[in-house]
Tab-separated table of C-alpha atoms in Angstrom:
chain	number	residue	atom	x	y	z
A	102	MET	CA	-5.087	-30.476	40.428
A	103	ALA	CA	-4.281	-29.995	36.725
A	104	GLY	CA	-7.223	-32.242	35.900
A	105	PRO	CA	-8.687	-32.597	32.415
A	106	GLY	CA	-11.953	-30.973	31.425
A	107	LEU	CA	-11.678	-31.819	27.730
A	108	PRO	CA	-11.613	-35.174	25.903
A	109	GLY	CA	-8.223	-36.869	25.689
A	110	ASP	CA	-7.722	-36.316	21.962
A	111	SER	CA	-8.299	-32.565	22.343
A	112	ILE	CA	-5.856	-32.371	25.245
A	113	LEU	CA	-3.137	-34.207	23.296
A	114	ILE	CA	-3.478	-31.874	20.318
A	115	LEU	CA	-3.324	-28.746	22.508
A	116	GLN	CA	-0.494	-30.240	24.565
A	117	SER	CA	1.721	-31.184	21.643
A	118	ALA	CA	1.329	-27.773	19.992
A	119	LEU	CA	2.163	-25.874	23.185
A	120	ILE	CA	5.168	-28.046	24.034
A	121	ALA	CA	6.444	-27.829	20.455
A	122	ARG	CA	6.184	-24.025	20.456
A	123	ALA	CA	7.962	-23.822	23.812
A	124	SER	CA	10.720	-25.945	22.272
A	125	GLY	CA	11.051	-23.619	19.266
A	126	ALA	CA	9.278	-25.722	16.620
A	127	SER	CA	7.980	-23.993	13.487
A	128	GLU	CA	4.260	-23.576	12.827
A	129	SER	CA	4.549	-25.843	9.776
A	130	ALA	CA	6.047	-28.605	11.945
A	131	ILE	CA	3.249	-28.130	14.474
A	132	ALA	CA	0.635	-28.336	11.692
A	133	LEU	CA	2.205	-31.561	10.383
A	134	ASN	CA	2.183	-33.084	13.863
A	135	HIS	CA	-1.466	-32.090	14.239
A	136	GLU	CA	-2.290	-33.917	11.006
A	137	ILE	CA	-0.332	-36.979	12.155
A	138	GLN	CA	-2.261	-37.029	15.435
A	139	ARG	CA	-5.641	-36.697	13.710
A	140	THR	CA	-4.712	-39.519	11.344
A	141	LEU	CA	-3.624	-41.828	14.156
A	142	PHE	CA	-6.723	-41.069	16.241
A	143	LYS	CA	-8.942	-41.880	13.237
A	144	VAL	CA	-7.191	-45.212	12.675
A	145	LEU	CA	-7.500	-46.178	16.343
A	146	ARG	CA	-11.230	-45.422	16.343
A	147	GLU	CA	-11.896	-47.326	13.121
A	148	GLU	CA	-9.692	-50.388	13.757
A	149	PRO	CA	-10.458	-52.441	16.881
A	150	SER	CA	-7.774	-54.963	15.904
A	151	ASP	CA	-4.313	-53.955	17.112
A	152	SER	CA	-2.545	-55.647	14.203
A	153	ALA	CA	-4.785	-53.939	11.633
A	154	ALA	CA	-4.412	-50.613	13.447
A	155	ARG	CA	-0.614	-50.933	13.441
A	156	GLU	CA	-0.580	-51.695	9.731
A	157	ARG	CA	-2.916	-48.829	8.798
A	158	ALA	CA	-1.161	-46.358	11.090
A	159	SER	CA	2.263	-47.252	9.674
A	160	GLU	CA	1.051	-46.840	6.114
A	161	ALA	CA	-0.640	-43.519	6.909
A	162	LEU	CA	2.541	-42.175	8.518
A	163	ARG	CA	4.642	-43.265	5.535
A	164	GLU	CA	2.259	-41.413	3.214
A	165	LEU	CA	2.387	-38.266	5.357
A	166	HIS	CA	6.188	-38.325	5.448
A	167	ALA	CA	6.387	-38.852	1.683
A	168	ARG	CA	3.928	-36.018	1.052
A	169	THR	CA	5.880	-33.707	3.335
A	170	GLN	CA	9.143	-34.510	1.543
A	171	ALA	CA	7.503	-33.815	-1.820
A	172	LEU	CA	6.137	-30.458	-0.592
A	173	LEU	CA	9.613	-29.529	0.611
A	174	GLY	CA	11.142	-30.588	-2.695
A	175	GLN	CA	13.162	-33.363	-1.061
A	176	GLN	CA	14.048	-36.710	-2.590
A	177	PRO	CA	12.513	-39.832	-1.020
A	178	ALA	CA	14.549	-41.140	1.908
A	179	GLN	CA	17.129	-43.762	0.996
A	180	GLY	CA	19.455	-46.105	2.873
A	181	ALA	CA	20.163	-45.193	6.474
A	182	GLN	CA	17.762	-42.235	6.315
A	183	ALA	CA	14.921	-44.508	5.207
A	184	GLU	CA	15.760	-47.010	7.939
A	185	ALA	CA	15.740	-44.246	10.562
A	186	ARG	CA	12.364	-43.041	9.307
A	187	GLU	CA	10.932	-46.558	9.498
A	188	ALA	CA	12.270	-46.984	13.025
A	189	ALA	CA	10.662	-43.687	14.060
A	190	ILE	CA	7.340	-44.713	12.516
A	191	GLU	CA	7.469	-48.097	14.250
A	192	GLN	CA	8.165	-46.461	17.597
A	193	GLN	CA	5.337	-43.968	17.183
A	194	VAL	CA	2.877	-46.686	16.199
A	195	ARG	CA	3.971	-48.848	19.132
A	196	GLN	CA	3.287	-45.960	21.509
A	197	VAL	CA	-0.262	-45.306	20.328
A	198	VAL	CA	-1.610	-48.790	19.596
A	199	THR	CA	-2.104	-49.688	23.245
A	200	PRO	CA	-5.213	-50.183	25.400
A	201	TRP	CA	-4.334	-47.133	27.526
A	202	PHE	CA	-3.885	-44.807	24.565
A	203	ARG	CA	-7.112	-46.020	22.947
A	204	TYR	CA	-8.921	-45.326	26.217
A	205	PHE	CA	-7.333	-41.920	26.739
A	206	ILE	CA	-8.144	-40.399	23.349
A	207	ASN	CA	-11.799	-41.401	23.737
A	208	TYR	CA	-12.222	-40.469	27.393
A	209	ASP	CA	-14.413	-37.426	27.972
A	210	PRO	CA	-14.509	-36.290	31.627
A	211	ARG	CA	-17.476	-33.965	31.155
A	212	PRO	CA	-20.315	-36.498	31.654
A	213	THR	CA	-18.746	-37.533	34.977
A	214	LEU	CA	-18.190	-33.924	36.023
A	215	ARG	CA	-21.879	-33.192	35.394
A	216	ARG	CA	-22.751	-35.777	38.063
A	217	VAL	CA	-20.462	-34.319	40.748
A	218	LYS	CA	-22.524	-32.589	43.450
A	219	VAL	CA	-19.909	-32.089	46.200
A	220	PRO	CA	-17.825	-28.907	46.493
A	221	VAL	CA	-15.065	-28.748	43.896
A	222	LEU	CA	-11.745	-26.927	43.862
A	223	ALA	CA	-10.198	-27.067	40.373
A	224	ILE	CA	-6.717	-25.589	40.105
A	225	ASN	CA	-4.093	-25.307	37.426
A	226	GLY	CA	-0.976	-23.355	36.531
A	227	SER	CA	-1.052	-20.830	33.711
A	228	LEU	CA	2.116	-22.415	32.279
A	229	ASP	CA	0.760	-25.968	32.271
A	230	LEU	CA	1.518	-27.242	28.765
A	231	GLN	CA	0.309	-30.796	29.431
A	232	VAL	CA	-3.216	-29.938	30.575
A	233	PRO	CA	-3.593	-26.387	29.226
A	234	SER	CA	-5.213	-24.402	31.994
A	235	GLN	CA	-7.635	-22.002	30.323
A	236	ALA	CA	-9.359	-24.522	28.059
A	237	ASN	CA	-9.574	-27.268	30.676
A	238	LEU	CA	-10.608	-25.099	33.618
A	239	ALA	CA	-13.337	-23.522	31.481
A	240	ALA	CA	-14.593	-26.976	30.447
A	241	ILE	CA	-14.562	-28.173	34.069
A	242	ARG	CA	-16.555	-25.136	35.219
A	243	GLU	CA	-19.067	-25.496	32.396
A	244	ALA	CA	-19.653	-29.220	32.997
A	245	LEU	CA	-20.065	-28.791	36.757
A	246	GLU	CA	-22.502	-25.916	36.293
A	247	GLN	CA	-24.457	-27.863	33.669
A	248	GLY	CA	-24.918	-30.542	36.323
A	249	GLY	CA	-26.248	-27.976	38.764
A	250	ASN	CA	-23.158	-27.729	40.963
A	251	ARG	CA	-22.805	-24.169	42.241
A	252	ASN	CA	-20.142	-24.844	44.874
A	253	VAL	CA	-17.248	-24.583	42.447
A	254	THR	CA	-13.956	-22.766	42.931
A	255	ILE	CA	-11.684	-22.389	39.914
A	256	VAL	CA	-8.167	-21.005	40.340
A	257	GLU	CA	-5.429	-20.491	37.747
A	258	PHE	CA	-2.044	-19.803	39.340
A	259	PRO	CA	0.119	-17.463	37.239
A	260	GLY	CA	3.553	-18.725	36.271
A	261	LEU	CA	3.136	-22.300	37.494
A	262	ASN	CA	3.612	-25.447	35.401
A	263	HIS	CA	1.824	-28.823	35.328
A	264	LEU	CA	3.515	-29.799	38.607
A	265	PHE	CA	2.607	-26.459	40.228
A	266	GLN	CA	6.233	-25.346	40.225
A	267	THR	CA	7.258	-21.768	39.474
A	268	ALA	CA	8.471	-22.041	35.877
A	269	LYS	CA	9.791	-20.017	32.953
A	270	THR	CA	8.159	-21.749	29.983
A	271	GLY	CA	6.215	-24.651	31.479
A	272	ALA	CA	7.949	-27.142	29.177
A	273	PRO	CA	8.338	-30.652	30.649
A	274	SER	CA	12.085	-30.369	30.031
A	275	GLU	CA	12.179	-27.794	32.851
A	276	TYR	CA	10.649	-30.069	35.510
A	277	ALA	CA	13.866	-31.676	36.697
A	278	GLN	CA	15.704	-28.348	36.676
A	279	ILE	CA	13.330	-26.708	39.187
A	280	GLU	CA	14.161	-27.236	42.842
A	281	GLU	CA	10.717	-26.183	44.098
A	282	THR	CA	8.474	-29.168	44.799
A	283	MET	CA	5.270	-27.136	44.772
A	284	ALA	CA	4.601	-23.424	45.071
A	285	PRO	CA	3.539	-22.535	48.646
A	286	ALA	CA	0.569	-20.511	47.341
A	287	VAL	CA	-0.965	-23.722	45.988
A	288	MET	CA	-0.732	-25.569	49.298
A	289	GLU	CA	-2.117	-22.536	51.132
A	290	LYS	CA	-5.072	-22.309	48.755
A	291	ILE	CA	-5.893	-26.013	49.137
A	292	ALA	CA	-5.674	-25.794	52.933
A	293	ASP	CA	-7.839	-22.660	53.074
A	294	TRP	CA	-10.434	-24.204	50.767
A	295	VAL	CA	-10.639	-27.430	52.785
A	296	LEU	CA	-11.158	-25.475	56.000
A	297	GLU	CA	-13.767	-23.283	54.348
A	298	VAL	CA	-15.915	-26.073	52.911
A	299	SER	CA	-15.564	-28.234	56.010
A	300	GLY	CA	-16.598	-25.456	58.334
A	301	GLY	CA	-13.175	-25.328	59.945
A	302	ARG	CA	-13.145	-21.527	59.800
């Protein structure tokens, strides 16, 4: 259910772009965020030491912010604005320099999927912005088939989000506003599939 088929770094880049667009961000802001992500991922791969990674990541983010300001014709941040920028950089660095984040950006599910020989039902919602459905479902199918698994069912549910709720945009900000726990069609599909592969019908 909404499982990854792509490496973690690829999912995060797709995810952030989709969520940003759904929130009304400009393409230039999305491109800048993409560059920030690539820079942080590179630092985390090259620096096993957390302290060194934090230092390099902070410096890289400062350079990116300064370059962006120069491109926009803005003066360097001063006073309270500079302090706010530093606080934002510190928070971002604190979020990514963690064992979990290091693991996630490097994790590739495809080698494991190639070893799966049991029947597989892979499902996702077309409005899933956290684990984008088309790219991940395609990668799951490809990896399973490369491993010789032919008992594979792939289903993309139109109009459902990451939590399999009927949604408008799929943005995470909608989750708490939707009363539906899970679309009935999803539960019906899972039940039918289990009965089919278990010989229950």
